[in-house]
PDB file of C-alpha atoms in Angstrom:
ATOM      1  CA  MET M   1     -24.275 -75.323  -5.632  1.00  0.00           C
ATOM      2  CA  ARG M   2     -20.046 -75.631  -5.143  1.00  0.00           C
ATOM      3  CA  LEU M   3     -20.446 -76.070  -1.905  1.00  0.00           C
ATOM      4  CA  THR M   4     -22.715 -78.778  -1.675  1.00  0.00           C
ATOM      5  CA  LEU M   5     -21.008 -80.815  -3.873  1.00  0.00           C
ATOM      6  CA  ILE M   6     -18.456 -81.115  -1.469  1.00  0.00           C
ATOM      7  CA  THR M   7     -21.009 -82.889   0.696  1.00  0.00           C
ATOM      8  CA  TRP M   8     -22.983 -86.010  -0.163  1.00  0.00           C
ATOM      9  CA  TRP M   9     -20.972 -87.275  -3.231  1.00  0.00           C
ATOM     10  CA  LEU M  10     -17.988 -86.616  -1.318  1.00  0.00           C
ATOM     11  CA  VAL M  11     -18.626 -89.790   0.216  1.00  0.00           C
ATOM     12  CA  VAL M  12     -20.029 -91.850  -3.138  1.00  0.00           C
ATOM     13  CA  VAL M  13     -16.616 -91.063  -4.604  1.00  0.00           C
ATOM     14  CA  SER M  14     -14.016 -89.289  -2.010  1.00  0.00           C
ATOM     15  CA  SER M  15     -12.121 -92.817  -1.533  1.00  0.00           C
ATOM     16  CA  CYS M  16     -10.300 -92.419  -4.313  1.00  0.00           C
ATOM     17  CA  HIS M  17      -8.823 -89.208  -2.694  1.00  0.00           C
ATOM     18  CA  GLU M  18      -8.332 -91.210   0.970  1.00  0.00           C
ATOM     19  CA  ALA M  19      -7.769 -94.118  -0.952  1.00  0.00           C
ATOM     20  CA  ASN M  20      -4.090 -92.544  -1.624  1.00  0.00           C
ATOM     21  CA  SER M  21      -3.581 -93.176   2.647  1.00  0.00           C
ATOM     22  CA  GLU M  22      -0.843 -95.325   2.680  1.00  0.00           C
ATOM     23  CA  LYS M  23      -1.353 -97.660   6.120  1.00  0.00           C
ATOM     24  CA  PRO M  24       2.239 -97.618   8.066  1.00  0.00           C
ATOM     25  CA  ASN M  25       3.274-101.242   8.233  1.00  0.00           C
ATOM     26  CA  SER M  26       2.134-101.966   4.756  1.00  0.00           C
ATOM     27  CA  PRO M  27       4.509-104.104   2.412  1.00  0.00           C
ATOM     28  CA  ILE M  28       4.476-103.563  -1.187  1.00  0.00           C
ATOM     29  CA  LYS M  29       4.503-106.493  -2.982  1.00  0.00           C
ATOM     30  CA  GLU M  30       2.951-108.257  -5.961  1.00  0.00           C
ATOM     31  CA  LYS M  31       1.282-111.691  -4.787  1.00  0.00           C
ATOM     32  CA  PRO M  32       0.886-114.147  -7.751  1.00  0.00           C
ATOM     33  CA  PRO M  33      -1.522-114.021  -9.274  1.00  0.00           C
ATOM     34  CA  ARG M  34      -4.547-116.026  -9.683  1.00  0.00           C
ATOM     35  CA  GLU M  35      -7.424-116.136 -12.373  1.00  0.00           C
ATOM     36  CA  VAL M  36      -5.586-114.888 -15.144  1.00  0.00           C
ATOM     37  CA  LYS M  37      -7.349-115.151 -17.858  1.00  0.00           C
ATOM     38  CA  GLU M  38      -4.757-113.710 -20.344  1.00  0.00           C
ATOM     39  CA  PRO M  39      -1.867-111.112 -20.137  1.00  0.00           C
ATOM     40  CA  PHE M  40      -2.541-107.277 -18.538  1.00  0.00           C
ATOM     41  CA  ARG M  41      -2.976-104.920 -21.525  1.00  0.00           C
ATOM     42  CA  GLU M  42      -2.507-101.024 -21.961  1.00  0.00           C
ATOM     43  CA  GLY M  43      -5.816 -99.675 -21.496  1.00  0.00           C
ATOM     44  CA  ASP M  44      -6.927-102.276 -18.952  1.00  0.00           C
ATOM     45  CA  ILE M  45      -9.609-100.992 -16.219  1.00  0.00           C
ATOM     46  CA  LEU M  46      -8.514-101.484 -12.420  1.00  0.00           C
ATOM     47  CA  PHE M  47     -10.520-101.804  -9.869  1.00  0.00           C
ATOM     48  CA  GLN M  48     -10.046-102.302  -5.657  1.00  0.00           C
ATOM     49  CA  VAL M  49     -11.889-101.584  -2.419  1.00  0.00           C
ATOM     50  CA  SER M  50     -10.208 -98.386  -0.488  1.00  0.00           C
ATOM     51  CA  THR M  51      -9.201 -98.709   2.639  1.00  0.00           C
ATOM     52  CA  SER M  52     -10.871 -95.472   3.741  1.00  0.00           C
ATOM     53  CA  GLY M  53     -13.632 -95.505   6.646  1.00  0.00           C
ATOM     54  CA  GLN M  54     -16.324 -94.551   4.532  1.00  0.00           C
ATOM     55  CA  GLY M  55     -15.925 -97.348   1.707  1.00  0.00           C
ATOM     56  CA  LYS M  56     -18.802 -99.591   3.499  1.00  0.00           C
ATOM     57  CA  ALA M  57     -21.191 -96.687   2.754  1.00  0.00           C
ATOM     58  CA  ILE M  58     -19.637 -95.407  -0.778  1.00  0.00           C
ATOM     59  CA  GLN M  59     -20.307 -99.286  -1.588  1.00  0.00           C
ATOM     60  CA  ILE M  60     -24.048 -99.529  -0.239  1.00  0.00           C
ATOM     61  CA  ALA M  61     -25.447 -96.599  -2.189  1.00  0.00           C
ATOM     62  CA  THR M  62     -23.947 -97.355  -5.723  1.00  0.00           C
ATOM     63  CA  ASN M  63     -24.969-101.016  -5.028  1.00  0.00           C
ATOM     64  CA  SER M  64     -21.309-102.259  -6.196  1.00  0.00           C
ATOM     65  CA  ALA M  65     -18.308-103.854  -4.420  1.00  0.00           C
ATOM     66  CA  TYR M  66     -15.477-101.339  -6.082  1.00  0.00           C
ATOM     67  CA  SER M  67     -14.839 -98.135  -4.837  1.00  0.00           C
ATOM     68  CA  HIS M  68     -11.791 -97.068  -6.546  1.00  0.00           C
ATOM     69  CA  CYS M  69     -10.451 -97.514  -9.914  1.00  0.00           C
ATOM     70  CA  GLY M  70      -7.942 -96.594 -12.343  1.00  0.00           C
ATOM     71  CA  LEU M  71      -6.400 -97.068 -15.847  1.00  0.00           C
ATOM     72  CA  LEU M  72      -3.225 -99.449 -16.314  1.00  0.00           C
ATOM     73  CA  PHE M  73      -0.240 -98.353 -18.781  1.00  0.00           C
ATOM     74  CA  LYS M  74       3.283 -99.283 -19.879  1.00  0.00           C
ATOM     75  CA  GLU M  75       5.945 -97.181 -19.627  1.00  0.00           C
ATOM     76  CA  GLU M  76       9.484 -97.866 -18.923  1.00  0.00           C
ATOM     77  CA  ASP M  77       8.810-101.441 -19.218  1.00  0.00           C
ATOM     78  CA  GLU M  78       6.977-101.345 -15.712  1.00  0.00           C
ATOM     79  CA  TRP M  79       3.120-100.707 -15.478  1.00  0.00           C
ATOM     80  CA  VAL M  80       1.779 -98.380 -13.715  1.00  0.00           C
ATOM     81  CA  VAL M  81      -1.967 -97.006 -12.707  1.00  0.00           C
ATOM     82  CA  TYR M  82      -3.367 -93.848 -13.321  1.00  0.00           C
ATOM     83  CA  GLU M  83      -5.536 -92.794 -10.648  1.00  0.00           C
ATOM     84  CA  GLY M  84      -7.479 -89.710  -9.292  1.00  0.00           C
ATOM     85  CA  VAL M  85      -6.209 -89.108  -5.810  1.00  0.00           C
ATOM     86  CA  GLN M  86      -4.708 -86.068  -4.052  1.00  0.00           C
ATOM     87  CA  PRO M  87      -2.764 -84.737  -5.880  1.00  0.00           C
ATOM     88  CA  VAL M  88      -3.884 -86.969  -9.564  1.00  0.00           C
ATOM     89  CA  LYS M  89      -0.625 -89.196 -10.395  1.00  0.00           C
ATOM     90  CA  LYS M  90       1.070 -92.467 -11.234  1.00  0.00           C
ATOM     91  CA  THR M  91       1.605 -95.140  -9.195  1.00  0.00           C
ATOM     92  CA  VAL M  92       3.250 -98.373 -10.192  1.00  0.00           C
ATOM     93  CA  LEU M  93       1.128-101.374  -9.939  1.00  0.00           C
ATOM     94  CA  ALA M  94       2.834-103.204  -7.029  1.00  0.00           C
ATOM     95  CA  ALA M  95       2.091-100.488  -4.891  1.00  0.00           C
ATOM     96  CA  TRP M  96      -1.450 -99.439  -6.252  1.00  0.00           C
ATOM     97  CA  ILE M  97      -2.511-103.408  -4.962  1.00  0.00           C
ATOM     98  CA  ALA M  98      -0.912-103.285  -1.484  1.00  0.00           C
ATOM     99  CA  ARG M  99      -3.128-100.208  -1.180  1.00  0.00           C
ATOM    100  CA  GLY M 100      -6.389-101.974  -1.464  1.00  0.00           C
ATOM    101  CA  ASP M 101      -8.483-104.627   1.228  1.00  0.00           C
ATOM    102  CA  HIS M 102      -6.424-107.401   1.538  1.00  0.00           C
ATOM    103  CA  GLN M 103      -4.865-106.182  -1.673  1.00  0.00           C
ATOM    104  CA  HIS M 104      -7.810-107.794  -3.903  1.00  0.00           C
ATOM    105  CA  TYR M 105      -8.343-106.282  -7.274  1.00  0.00           C
ATOM    106  CA  VAL M 106     -10.045-106.875 -11.174  1.00  0.00           C
ATOM    107  CA  VAL M 107      -8.882-105.601 -14.285  1.00  0.00           C
ATOM    108  CA  LYS M 108     -11.294-105.247 -16.619  1.00  0.00           C
ATOM    109  CA  ARG M 109     -11.245-104.286 -20.597  1.00  0.00           C
ATOM    110  CA  HIS M 110     -13.678-103.592 -23.417  1.00  0.00           C
ATOM    111  CA  LYS M 111     -14.857-106.652 -24.934  1.00  0.00           C
ATOM    112  CA  ASP M 112     -13.336-104.947 -28.730  1.00  0.00           C
ATOM    113  CA  ALA M 113     -10.193-104.153 -27.601  1.00  0.00           C
ATOM    114  CA  SER M 114      -7.335-105.023 -29.952  1.00  0.00           C
ATOM    115  CA  ARG M 115     -10.269-103.105 -32.687  1.00  0.00           C
ATOM    116  CA  MET M 116     -10.861-100.452 -30.872  1.00  0.00           C
ATOM    117  CA  LEU M 117      -7.818-100.012 -29.205  1.00  0.00           C
ATOM    118  CA  SER M 118      -4.935 -99.073 -31.525  1.00  0.00           C
ATOM    119  CA  SER M 119      -1.831 -98.482 -30.654  1.00  0.00           C
ATOM    120  CA  ARG M 120      -2.353 -94.629 -31.683  1.00  0.00           C
ATOM    121  CA  ASP M 121      -5.309 -95.068 -29.320  1.00  0.00           C
ATOM    122  CA  ILE M 122      -3.052 -96.238 -26.186  1.00  0.00           C
ATOM    123  CA  GLU M 123      -0.421 -93.189 -27.135  1.00  0.00           C
ATOM    124  CA  THR M 124      -3.829 -90.062 -27.141  1.00  0.00           C
ATOM    125  CA  MET M 125      -5.286 -91.685 -24.024  1.00  0.00           C
ATOM    126  CA  LYS M 126      -1.829 -91.420 -22.137  1.00  0.00           C
ATOM    127  CA  ALA M 127      -0.977 -88.547 -23.098  1.00  0.00           C
ATOM    128  CA  GLU M 128      -4.973 -87.036 -22.290  1.00  0.00           C
ATOM    129  CA  ALA M 129      -4.202 -89.055 -18.682  1.00  0.00           C
ATOM    130  CA  ARG M 130      -0.975 -86.843 -18.453  1.00  0.00           C
ATOM    131  CA  LYS M 131      -2.687 -83.874 -18.830  1.00  0.00           C
ATOM    132  CA  HIS M 132      -4.330 -84.391 -15.222  1.00  0.00           C
ATOM    133  CA  VAL M 133      -1.217 -85.778 -12.693  1.00  0.00           C
ATOM    134  CA  GLY M 134      -0.280 -82.896 -10.690  1.00  0.00           C
ATOM    135  CA  LYS M 135      -3.817 -81.683 -10.501  1.00  0.00           C
ATOM    136  CA  ASN M 136      -5.505 -81.458  -7.444  1.00  0.00           C
ATOM    137  CA  TYR M 137      -8.468 -84.180  -6.420  1.00  0.00           C
ATOM    138  CA  ASP M 138     -12.142 -82.865  -7.360  1.00  0.00           C
ATOM    139  CA  LEU M 139     -14.040 -82.857  -3.783  1.00  0.00           C
ATOM    140  CA  THR M 140     -16.822 -80.385  -5.785  1.00  0.00           C
ATOM    141  CA  PHE M 141     -17.247 -83.424  -8.406  1.00  0.00           C
ATOM    142  CA  GLU M 142     -17.459 -80.519 -10.687  1.00  0.00           C
ATOM    143  CA  TRP M 143     -17.322 -81.632 -14.504  1.00  0.00           C
ATOM    144  CA  SER M 144     -13.944 -79.146 -15.266  1.00  0.00           C
ATOM    145  CA  ASP M 145     -10.422 -80.498 -16.033  1.00  0.00           C
ATOM    146  CA  ASP M 146      -9.643 -77.886 -12.817  1.00  0.00           C
ATOM    147  CA  ARG M 147      -9.239 -81.233 -10.615  1.00  0.00           C
ATOM    148  CA  ILE M 148     -10.217 -84.808 -11.127  1.00  0.00           C
ATOM    149  CA  TYR M 149     -11.874 -87.800  -9.423  1.00  0.00           C
ATOM    150  CA  CYS M 150     -10.883 -91.632 -10.110  1.00  0.00           C
ATOM    151  CA  SER M 151     -14.343 -92.534 -12.179  1.00  0.00           C
ATOM    152  CA  GLU M 152     -13.767 -89.553 -13.602  1.00  0.00           C
ATOM    153  CA  LEU M 153     -10.276 -89.684 -15.096  1.00  0.00           C
ATOM    154  CA  VAL M 154     -11.362 -92.801 -16.682  1.00  0.00           C
ATOM    155  CA  TYR M 155     -14.156 -91.671 -18.178  1.00  0.00           C
ATOM    156  CA  LYS M 156     -12.572 -89.057 -19.807  1.00  0.00           C
ATOM    157  CA  VAL M 157      -9.575 -90.592 -20.940  1.00  0.00           C
ATOM    158  CA  TYR M 158     -11.246 -93.461 -22.699  1.00  0.00           C
ATOM    159  CA  GLN M 159     -14.258 -90.623 -24.057  1.00  0.00           C
ATOM    160  CA  ARG M 160     -11.111 -88.490 -25.204  1.00  0.00           C
ATOM    161  CA  GLY M 161      -7.990 -90.505 -25.595  1.00  0.00           C
ATOM    162  CA  ALA M 162     -10.366 -93.103 -28.195  1.00  0.00           C
ATOM    163  CA  GLY M 163     -13.777 -91.749 -28.314  1.00  0.00           C
ATOM    164  CA  ILE M 164     -15.437 -94.969 -26.044  1.00  0.00           C
ATOM    165  CA  SER M 165     -17.948 -94.041 -23.197  1.00  0.00           C
ATOM    166  CA  ILE M 166     -17.032 -96.779 -20.316  1.00  0.00           C
ATOM    167  CA  GLY M 167     -20.074 -95.911 -17.353  1.00  0.00           C
ATOM    168  CA  ARG M 168     -23.317 -94.670 -17.351  1.00  0.00           C
ATOM    169  CA  LEU M 169     -23.594 -90.987 -16.529  1.00  0.00           C
ATOM    170  CA  GLN M 170     -26.096 -91.363 -12.973  1.00  0.00           C
ATOM    171  CA  LYS M 171     -28.356 -88.811 -11.181  1.00  0.00           C
ATOM    172  CA  LEU M 172     -27.633 -88.346  -7.395  1.00  0.00           C
ATOM    173  CA  GLN M 173     -31.208 -89.609  -7.184  1.00  0.00           C
ATOM    174  CA  GLU M 174     -30.248 -92.612  -8.592  1.00  0.00           C
ATOM    175  CA  PHE M 175     -28.240 -94.235  -6.222  1.00  0.00           C
ATOM    176  CA  ASN M 176     -29.642 -95.900  -2.867  1.00  0.00           C
ATOM    177  CA  LEU M 177     -29.986 -93.476  -0.121  1.00  0.00           C
ATOM    178  CA  ASN M 178     -32.414 -94.822   2.159  1.00  0.00           C
ATOM    179  CA  ALA M 179     -30.272 -97.658   4.166  1.00  0.00           C
ATOM    180  CA  PRO M 180     -29.669 -96.499   7.568  1.00  0.00           C
ATOM    181  CA  ALA M 181     -25.609 -95.898   6.871  1.00  0.00           C
ATOM    182  CA  VAL M 182     -26.188 -93.791   3.883  1.00  0.00           C
ATOM    183  CA  ARG M 183     -29.364 -91.797   5.566  1.00  0.00           C
ATOM    184  CA  GLU M 184     -26.508 -90.893   8.157  1.00  0.00           C
ATOM    185  CA  LYS M 185     -23.728 -89.397   5.626  1.00  0.00           C
ATOM    186  CA  LEU M 186     -26.457 -87.877   4.014  1.00  0.00           C
ATOM    187  CA  LYS M 187     -27.629 -86.001   7.380  1.00  0.00           C
ATOM    188  CA  GLU M 188     -24.097 -85.476   8.314  1.00  0.00           C
ATOM    189  CA  ARG M 189     -23.288 -83.807   4.763  1.00  0.00           C
ATOM    190  CA  TYR M 190     -26.132 -82.371   3.335  1.00  0.00           C
ATOM    191  CA  GLY M 191     -28.430 -81.804   5.864  1.00  0.00           C
ATOM    192  CA  ASN M 192     -32.013 -80.893   4.257  1.00  0.00           C
ATOM    193  CA  LYS M 193     -30.631 -80.155   1.099  1.00  0.00           C
ATOM    194  CA  ILE M 194     -29.806 -83.386  -1.046  1.00  0.00           C
ATOM    195  CA  PRO M 195     -28.477 -81.774  -4.883  1.00  0.00           C
ATOM    196  CA  LEU M 196     -30.346 -84.982  -6.550  1.00  0.00           C
ATOM    197  CA  ASN M 197     -29.914 -83.932  -9.822  1.00  0.00           C
ATOM    198  CA  GLU M 198     -26.088 -83.748  -9.951  1.00  0.00           C
ATOM    199  CA  THR M 199     -24.808 -85.825 -12.377  1.00  0.00           C
ATOM    200  CA  VAL M 200     -21.862 -87.964 -11.421  1.00  0.00           C
ATOM    201  CA  ILE M 201     -20.200 -91.069 -12.925  1.00  0.00           C
ATOM    202  CA  SER M 202     -18.801 -93.864 -10.543  1.00  0.00           C
ATOM    203  CA  PRO M 203     -17.086 -96.639 -10.162  1.00  0.00           C
ATOM    204  CA  GLY M 204     -19.686 -98.977  -9.985  1.00  0.00           C
ATOM    205  CA  SER M 205     -21.171 -97.678 -13.353  1.00  0.00           C
ATOM    206  CA  ILE M 206     -17.619 -98.283 -14.740  1.00  0.00           C
ATOM    207  CA  PHE M 207     -17.492-101.593 -13.134  1.00  0.00           C
ATOM    208  CA  GLU M 208     -20.981-102.841 -14.452  1.00  0.00           C
ATOM    209  CA  ASP M 209     -20.675-101.350 -17.959  1.00  0.00           C
ATOM    210  CA  PRO M 210     -21.372-104.552 -20.466  1.00  0.00           C
ATOM    211  CA  THR M 211     -18.767-103.053 -22.963  1.00  0.00           C
ATOM    212  CA  LEU M 212     -16.040-104.579 -20.537  1.00  0.00           C
ATOM    213  CA  ARG M 213     -15.512-107.872 -19.327  1.00  0.00           C
ATOM    214  CA  LEU M 214     -13.029-109.558 -17.053  1.00  0.00           C
ATOM    215  CA  ILE M 215      -9.332-109.607 -17.359  1.00  0.00           C
ATOM    216  CA  PHE M 216      -8.556-111.241 -14.089  1.00  0.00           C
ATOM    217  CA  ARG M 217      -9.615-111.303 -10.164  1.00  0.00           C
ATOM    218  CA  ASN M 218      -7.011-112.433  -7.426  1.00  0.00           C
ATOM    219  CA  HIS M 219      -9.889-112.929  -5.114  1.00  0.00           C
ATOM    220  CA  THR M 220     -13.318-114.193  -4.161  1.00  0.00           C
ATOM    221  CA  GLU M 221     -16.812-111.864  -4.567  1.00  0.00           C
TER     222      GLU M 221
END
């Protein structure tokens, strides 16, 4: 089973791993915010489309506009994003934005964050996120803490740090596996042995969680 996990689900969330690849001449800069509903807040969840070559298949399979996510916190008066890449790390917000496709990104927040996320909860969430910094990206996508992928990091930090479950755990068979681009990757990764009952969490599932609300979007979908 460990070897089979390296296959198709690698396609579904491997953009988290590849999101760490910088484009050689991409300037790191923050564009003026647009459609800002209110200031950013610690614990906000950020989404973007990675520039990896497999992003399209990921979006089709998970029925999501986004393929990478991370958690926003403020440290030493600077906004940073904790993300599951290789290795798991915190990234300055401006650098994180610059890595995304056309620097587009979206910020969401729990609808009841002011009541449910106390300052103590935020500190506990930060501590949980820091536990994973330096770990390898989880190429086998198991639900252990040995290695971590992007949406797994977001899910576990919220669940363990604040007792809040964000996103819906799914089985691989729930994804759209019939599109040509997806079938090609299935064949390439799995052959004829697809672990359809494997439990996974995707960036799309977190993005669509009804308990989250839109805070910021710097592009039109």
